[in-house]
Coordinates of C-alpha atoms and ligand atoms in Angstrom, one line a residue:
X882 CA -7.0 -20.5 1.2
X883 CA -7.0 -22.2 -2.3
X884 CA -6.6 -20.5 -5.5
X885 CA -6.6 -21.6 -9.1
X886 CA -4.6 -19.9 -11.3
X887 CA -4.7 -19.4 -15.0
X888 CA -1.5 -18.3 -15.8
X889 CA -0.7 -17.4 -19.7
X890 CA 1.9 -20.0 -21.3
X891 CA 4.8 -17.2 -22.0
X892 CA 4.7 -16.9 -18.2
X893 CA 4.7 -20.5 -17.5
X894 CA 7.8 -20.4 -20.5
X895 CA 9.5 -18.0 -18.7
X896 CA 9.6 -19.6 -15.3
X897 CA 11.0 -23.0 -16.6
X898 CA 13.6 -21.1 -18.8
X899 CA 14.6 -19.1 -16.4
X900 CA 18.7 -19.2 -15.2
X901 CA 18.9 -16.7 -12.5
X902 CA 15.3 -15.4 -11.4
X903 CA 15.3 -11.9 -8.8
X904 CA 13.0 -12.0 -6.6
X905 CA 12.3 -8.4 -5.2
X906 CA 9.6 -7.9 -2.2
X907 CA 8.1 -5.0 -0.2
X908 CA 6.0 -4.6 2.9
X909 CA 3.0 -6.6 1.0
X910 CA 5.2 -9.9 1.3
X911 CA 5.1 -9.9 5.1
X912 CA 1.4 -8.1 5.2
X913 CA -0.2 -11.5 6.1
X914 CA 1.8 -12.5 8.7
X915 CA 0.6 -9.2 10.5
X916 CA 2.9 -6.5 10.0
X917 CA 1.9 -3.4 8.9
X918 CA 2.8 -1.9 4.8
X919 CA 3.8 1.7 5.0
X920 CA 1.4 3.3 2.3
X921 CA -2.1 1.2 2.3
X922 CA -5.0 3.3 3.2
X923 CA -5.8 3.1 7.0
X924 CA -3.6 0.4 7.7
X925 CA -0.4 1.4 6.7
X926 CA 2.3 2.7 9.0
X927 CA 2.4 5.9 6.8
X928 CA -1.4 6.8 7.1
X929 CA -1.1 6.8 11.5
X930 CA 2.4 8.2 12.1
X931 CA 4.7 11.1 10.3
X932 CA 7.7 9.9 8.7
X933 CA 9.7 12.6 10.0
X934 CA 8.7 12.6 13.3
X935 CA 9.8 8.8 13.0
X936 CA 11.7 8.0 10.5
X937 CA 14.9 10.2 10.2
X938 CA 18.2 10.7 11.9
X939 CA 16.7 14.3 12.9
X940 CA 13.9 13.1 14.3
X941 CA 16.3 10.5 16.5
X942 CA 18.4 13.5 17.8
X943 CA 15.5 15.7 18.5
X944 CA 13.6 12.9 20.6
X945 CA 15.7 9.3 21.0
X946 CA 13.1 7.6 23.1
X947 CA 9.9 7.9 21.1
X948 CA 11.8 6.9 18.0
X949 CA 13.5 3.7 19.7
X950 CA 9.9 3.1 21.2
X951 CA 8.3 3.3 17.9
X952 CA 10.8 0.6 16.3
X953 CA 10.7 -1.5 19.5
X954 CA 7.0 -1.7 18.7
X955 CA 7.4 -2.9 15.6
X956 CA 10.6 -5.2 16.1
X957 CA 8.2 -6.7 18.6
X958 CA 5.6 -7.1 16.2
X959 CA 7.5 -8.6 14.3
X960 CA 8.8 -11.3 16.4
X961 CA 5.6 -12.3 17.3
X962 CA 5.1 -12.7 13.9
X963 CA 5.6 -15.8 11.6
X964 CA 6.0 -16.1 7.9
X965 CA 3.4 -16.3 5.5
X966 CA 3.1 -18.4 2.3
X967 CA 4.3 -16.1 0.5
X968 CA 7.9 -16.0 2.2
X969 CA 7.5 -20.2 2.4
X970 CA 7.0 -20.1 -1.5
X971 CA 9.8 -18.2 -2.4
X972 CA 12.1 -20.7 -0.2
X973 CA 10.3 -23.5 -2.5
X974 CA 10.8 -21.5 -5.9
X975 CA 15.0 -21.4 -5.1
X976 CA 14.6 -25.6 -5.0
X977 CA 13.9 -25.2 -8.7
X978 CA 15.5 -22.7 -10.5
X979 CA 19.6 -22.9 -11.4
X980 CA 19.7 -19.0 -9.6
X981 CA 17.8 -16.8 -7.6
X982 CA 18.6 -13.9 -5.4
X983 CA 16.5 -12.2 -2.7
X984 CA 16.1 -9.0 -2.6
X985 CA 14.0 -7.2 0.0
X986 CA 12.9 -3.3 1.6
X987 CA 11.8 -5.1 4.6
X988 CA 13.4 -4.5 7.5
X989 CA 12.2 -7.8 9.0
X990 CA 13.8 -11.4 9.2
X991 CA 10.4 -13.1 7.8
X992 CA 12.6 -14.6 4.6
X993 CA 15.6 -15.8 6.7
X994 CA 13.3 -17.4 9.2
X995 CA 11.3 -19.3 6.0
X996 CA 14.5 -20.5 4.9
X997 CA 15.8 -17.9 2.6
X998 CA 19.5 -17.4 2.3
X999 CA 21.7 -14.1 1.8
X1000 CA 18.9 -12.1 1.7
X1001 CA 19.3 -8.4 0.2
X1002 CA 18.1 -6.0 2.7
X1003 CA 18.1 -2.6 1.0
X1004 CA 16.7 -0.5 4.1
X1005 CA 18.5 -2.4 6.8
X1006 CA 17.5 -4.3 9.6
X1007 CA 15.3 -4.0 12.7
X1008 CA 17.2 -7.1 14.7
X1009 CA 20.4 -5.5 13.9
X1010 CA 20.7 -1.8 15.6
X1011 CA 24.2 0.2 16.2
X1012 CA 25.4 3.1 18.0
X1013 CA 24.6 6.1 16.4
X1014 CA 27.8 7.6 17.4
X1015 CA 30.2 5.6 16.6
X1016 CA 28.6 3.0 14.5
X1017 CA 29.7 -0.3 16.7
X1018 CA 26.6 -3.2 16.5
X1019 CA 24.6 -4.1 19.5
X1020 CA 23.2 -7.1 20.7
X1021 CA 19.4 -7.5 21.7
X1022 CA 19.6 -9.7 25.3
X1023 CA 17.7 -13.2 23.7
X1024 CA 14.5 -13.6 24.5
X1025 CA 11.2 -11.4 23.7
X1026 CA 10.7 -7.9 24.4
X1027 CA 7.7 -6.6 26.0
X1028 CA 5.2 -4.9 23.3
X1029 CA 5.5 -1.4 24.1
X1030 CA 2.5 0.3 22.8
X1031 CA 2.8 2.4 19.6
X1032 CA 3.9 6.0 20.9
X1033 CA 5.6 4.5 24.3
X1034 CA 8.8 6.4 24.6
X1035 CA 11.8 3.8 25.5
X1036 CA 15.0 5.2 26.3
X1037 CA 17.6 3.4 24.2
X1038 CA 20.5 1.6 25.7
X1039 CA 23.6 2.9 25.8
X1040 CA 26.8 2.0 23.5
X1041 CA 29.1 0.2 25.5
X1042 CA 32.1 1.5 23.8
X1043 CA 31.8 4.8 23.8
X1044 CA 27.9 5.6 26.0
X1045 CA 26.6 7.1 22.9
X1046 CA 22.9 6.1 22.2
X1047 CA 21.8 2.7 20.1
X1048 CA 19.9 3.6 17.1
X1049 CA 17.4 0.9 15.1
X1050 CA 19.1 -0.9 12.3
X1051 CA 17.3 0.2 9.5
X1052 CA 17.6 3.0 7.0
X1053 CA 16.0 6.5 7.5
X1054 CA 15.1 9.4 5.2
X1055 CA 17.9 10.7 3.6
X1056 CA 20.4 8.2 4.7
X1057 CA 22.3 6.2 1.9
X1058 CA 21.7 2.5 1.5
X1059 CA 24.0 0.0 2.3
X1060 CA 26.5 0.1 0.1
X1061 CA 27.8 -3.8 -0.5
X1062 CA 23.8 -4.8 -0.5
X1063 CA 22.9 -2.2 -3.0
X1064 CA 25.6 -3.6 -5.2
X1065 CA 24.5 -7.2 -4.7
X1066 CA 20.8 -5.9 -5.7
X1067 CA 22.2 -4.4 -8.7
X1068 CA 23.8 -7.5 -10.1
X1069 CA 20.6 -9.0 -9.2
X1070 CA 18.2 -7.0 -11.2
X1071 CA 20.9 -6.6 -14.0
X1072 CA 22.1 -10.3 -14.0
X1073 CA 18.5 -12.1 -13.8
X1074 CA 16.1 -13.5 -16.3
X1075 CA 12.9 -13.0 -14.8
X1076 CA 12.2 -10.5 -11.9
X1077 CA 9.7 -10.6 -9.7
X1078 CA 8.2 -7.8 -7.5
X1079 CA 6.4 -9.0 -4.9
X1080 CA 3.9 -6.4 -2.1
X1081 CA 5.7 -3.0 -3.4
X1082 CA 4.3 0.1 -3.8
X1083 CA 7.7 1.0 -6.0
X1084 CA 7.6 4.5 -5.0
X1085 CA 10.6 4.7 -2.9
X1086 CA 14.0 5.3 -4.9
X1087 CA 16.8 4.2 -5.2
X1088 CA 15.2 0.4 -4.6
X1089 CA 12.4 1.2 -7.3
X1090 CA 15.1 1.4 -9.5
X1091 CA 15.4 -2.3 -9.8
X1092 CA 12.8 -3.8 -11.6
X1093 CA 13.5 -1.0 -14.0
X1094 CA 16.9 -1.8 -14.4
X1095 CA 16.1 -5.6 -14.9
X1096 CA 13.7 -4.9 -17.7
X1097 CA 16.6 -2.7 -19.1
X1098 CA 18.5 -6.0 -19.4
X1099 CA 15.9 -7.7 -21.2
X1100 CA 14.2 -9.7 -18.0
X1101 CA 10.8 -10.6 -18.2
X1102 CA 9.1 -8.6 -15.5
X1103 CA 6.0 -10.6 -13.1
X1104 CA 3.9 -8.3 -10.4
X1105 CA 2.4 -10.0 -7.6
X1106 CA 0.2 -7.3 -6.0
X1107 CA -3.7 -7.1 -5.1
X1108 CA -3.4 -3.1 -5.8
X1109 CA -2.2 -0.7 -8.9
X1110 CA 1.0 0.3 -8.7
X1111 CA 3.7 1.9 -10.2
X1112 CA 5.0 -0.8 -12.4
X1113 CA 1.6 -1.7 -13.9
X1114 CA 2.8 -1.1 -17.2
X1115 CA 6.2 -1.8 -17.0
X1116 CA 5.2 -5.5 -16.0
X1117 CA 4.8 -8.1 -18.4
X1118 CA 2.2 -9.9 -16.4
X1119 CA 0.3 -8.7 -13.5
X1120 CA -1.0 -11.0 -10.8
X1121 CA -3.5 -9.4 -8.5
X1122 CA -4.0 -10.8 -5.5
X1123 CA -2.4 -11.4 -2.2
X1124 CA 1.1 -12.5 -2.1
X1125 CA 0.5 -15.4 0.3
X1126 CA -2.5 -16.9 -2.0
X1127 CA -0.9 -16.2 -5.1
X1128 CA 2.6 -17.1 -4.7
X1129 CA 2.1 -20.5 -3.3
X1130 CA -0.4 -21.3 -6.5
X1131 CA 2.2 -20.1 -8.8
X1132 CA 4.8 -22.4 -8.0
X1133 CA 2.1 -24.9 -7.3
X1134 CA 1.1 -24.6 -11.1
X1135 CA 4.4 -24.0 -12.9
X1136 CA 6.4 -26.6 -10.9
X1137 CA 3.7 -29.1 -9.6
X1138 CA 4.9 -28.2 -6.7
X1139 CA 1.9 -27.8 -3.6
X1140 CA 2.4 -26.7 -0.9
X1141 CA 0.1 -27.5 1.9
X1142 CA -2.2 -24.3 2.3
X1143 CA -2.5 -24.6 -1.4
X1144 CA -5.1 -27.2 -1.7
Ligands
LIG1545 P1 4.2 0.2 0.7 O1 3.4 0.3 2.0 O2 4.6 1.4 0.0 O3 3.5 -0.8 -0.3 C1 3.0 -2.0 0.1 C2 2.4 -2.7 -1.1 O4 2.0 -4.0 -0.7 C3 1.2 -2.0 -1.7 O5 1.4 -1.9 -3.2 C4 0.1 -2.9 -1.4 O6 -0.9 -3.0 -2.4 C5 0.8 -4.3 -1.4 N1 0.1 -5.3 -0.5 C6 -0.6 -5.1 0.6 N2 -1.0 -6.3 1.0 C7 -0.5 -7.2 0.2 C8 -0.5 -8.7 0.2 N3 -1.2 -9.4 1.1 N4 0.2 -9.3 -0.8 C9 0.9 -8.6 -1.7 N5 0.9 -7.2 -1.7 C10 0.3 -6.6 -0.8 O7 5.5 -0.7 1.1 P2 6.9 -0.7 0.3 O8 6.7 -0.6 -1.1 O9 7.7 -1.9 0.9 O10 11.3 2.4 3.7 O11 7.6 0.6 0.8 C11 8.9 0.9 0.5 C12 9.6 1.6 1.6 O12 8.8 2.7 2.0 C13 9.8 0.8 2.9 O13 10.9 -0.1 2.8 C14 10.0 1.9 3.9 C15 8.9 2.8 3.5 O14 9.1 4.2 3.8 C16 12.0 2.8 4.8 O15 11.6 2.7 5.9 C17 13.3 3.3 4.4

């Protein structure tokens, strides 16, 4: 899909003054390579299953297998999936600025398998589970899973150093972040230019924090979002549209940089 963008000079400015640009993403970022946001009407993960049913280290005790089903699901989703434009586009927009950081809520590898490099992952990682007992990583055996259907329980496997049960990789309700990646997000948003939040609702703290924080610092704030959200006003310019068709025209217009699905 093509687009042609109009963008106002001051953002144009502030892309080719730019030293260190953030670039900050959410669910939205990965939506068109088929996995599902959390909060869109209908579609999102939020609007079919309960977040505490799902999504807490309560709900993991209480009932292991349906909540390592669930994520199995969705890791399997999501290596069936490729990534988008979007996540292609952000890989070319490092190529020509001095800086940039990555910073992401997606528990998906989408950016690293564009090209992206040390990637921020606020809420974890679905590829990278641990025992929930003792904490020790496990390894996946390679290849692909089977899809379990949504709601299949799976019984998880067990922790080979001390049998206790292997939990998803990611960040539940009412766990903290990780620390070290927090910290690297921080500098981001408070080191940076020009921040750019990409496919986020921004209703989920501490990560909503960031753009906040940047334009705190005195960064120049872009959204990329087909919705309202949160950081409508806080944003000096607001891009609606989808992150795949809009990102790839940006840098297309402010670089002369096209990529191929941009026409
Ligand atoms: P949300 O589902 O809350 O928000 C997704 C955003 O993406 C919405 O603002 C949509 O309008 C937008 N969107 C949808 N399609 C898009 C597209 N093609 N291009 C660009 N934007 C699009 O997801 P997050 O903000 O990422 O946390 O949610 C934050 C956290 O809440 C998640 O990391 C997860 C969830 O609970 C944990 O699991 C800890």
């Amino acid at each position: 899909m093509s687009l042609d963008l109009i963008l106002p000079d001051s953002l144009v400015k502030a892309f080719k003054t730019a030293r260190h640009v953030t670039v900050f993403t959410g669910a939205g970022v990965s939506a068109e390579s088929g996995v599902p946001t959390f909060r869109d009407a209908h579609t999102g993960l939020w609007a079919r299953f309960e977040p505490t049913a799902l999504a807490t280290s309560e709900a993991f005790e209480a009932d292991p297998a349906l909540v390592w089903g669930w994520y199995e699901w969705r890791r399997s989703r999501v290596m069936r999936a490729a990534p988008n434009p979007a996540h292609e586009a952000i890989v070319r927009l490092a190529r020509h600025v001095p800086a940039i950081s990555v910073v992401t809520q997606n528990v998906d590898d989408l950016h690293e398998r564009a090209g992206s490099r040390s990637v921020a992952h606020l809420h974890g990682r679905l590829m990278q589970p641990r025992c929930f007992a003792c904490g020790t990583p496990w390894r996946y055996p390679d290849g692909m899973p089977n899809e379990p259907e949504d709601g299949r329980r799976v019984t998880p496997p067990e922790c080979p150093e001390c049998a206790g049960p292997i939990r998803p990789g990611v960040v539940w309700f009412g766990e903290p972040l990780p620390a070290d990646e927090w910290q690297r997000a921080l500098g981001a948003a408070a080191g940076c230019d020009l921040f750019i939040t990409v496919g986020t609702s921004a209703m989920v703290y501490p990560a909503a924090e960031l753009p906040r924080i940047a334009a705190g610092q005195g960064a120049r704030v872009l959204q990329i979002n087909p919705q309202a959200t949160a950081l409508d006003s806080l944003a000096d310019w607001n891009l609606v549209g989808a992150a795949g068709v809009v990102l790839p025209a940006l840098i297309g217009a402010v670089f002369d940089d096209a990529s191929p699905t941009t026409g």
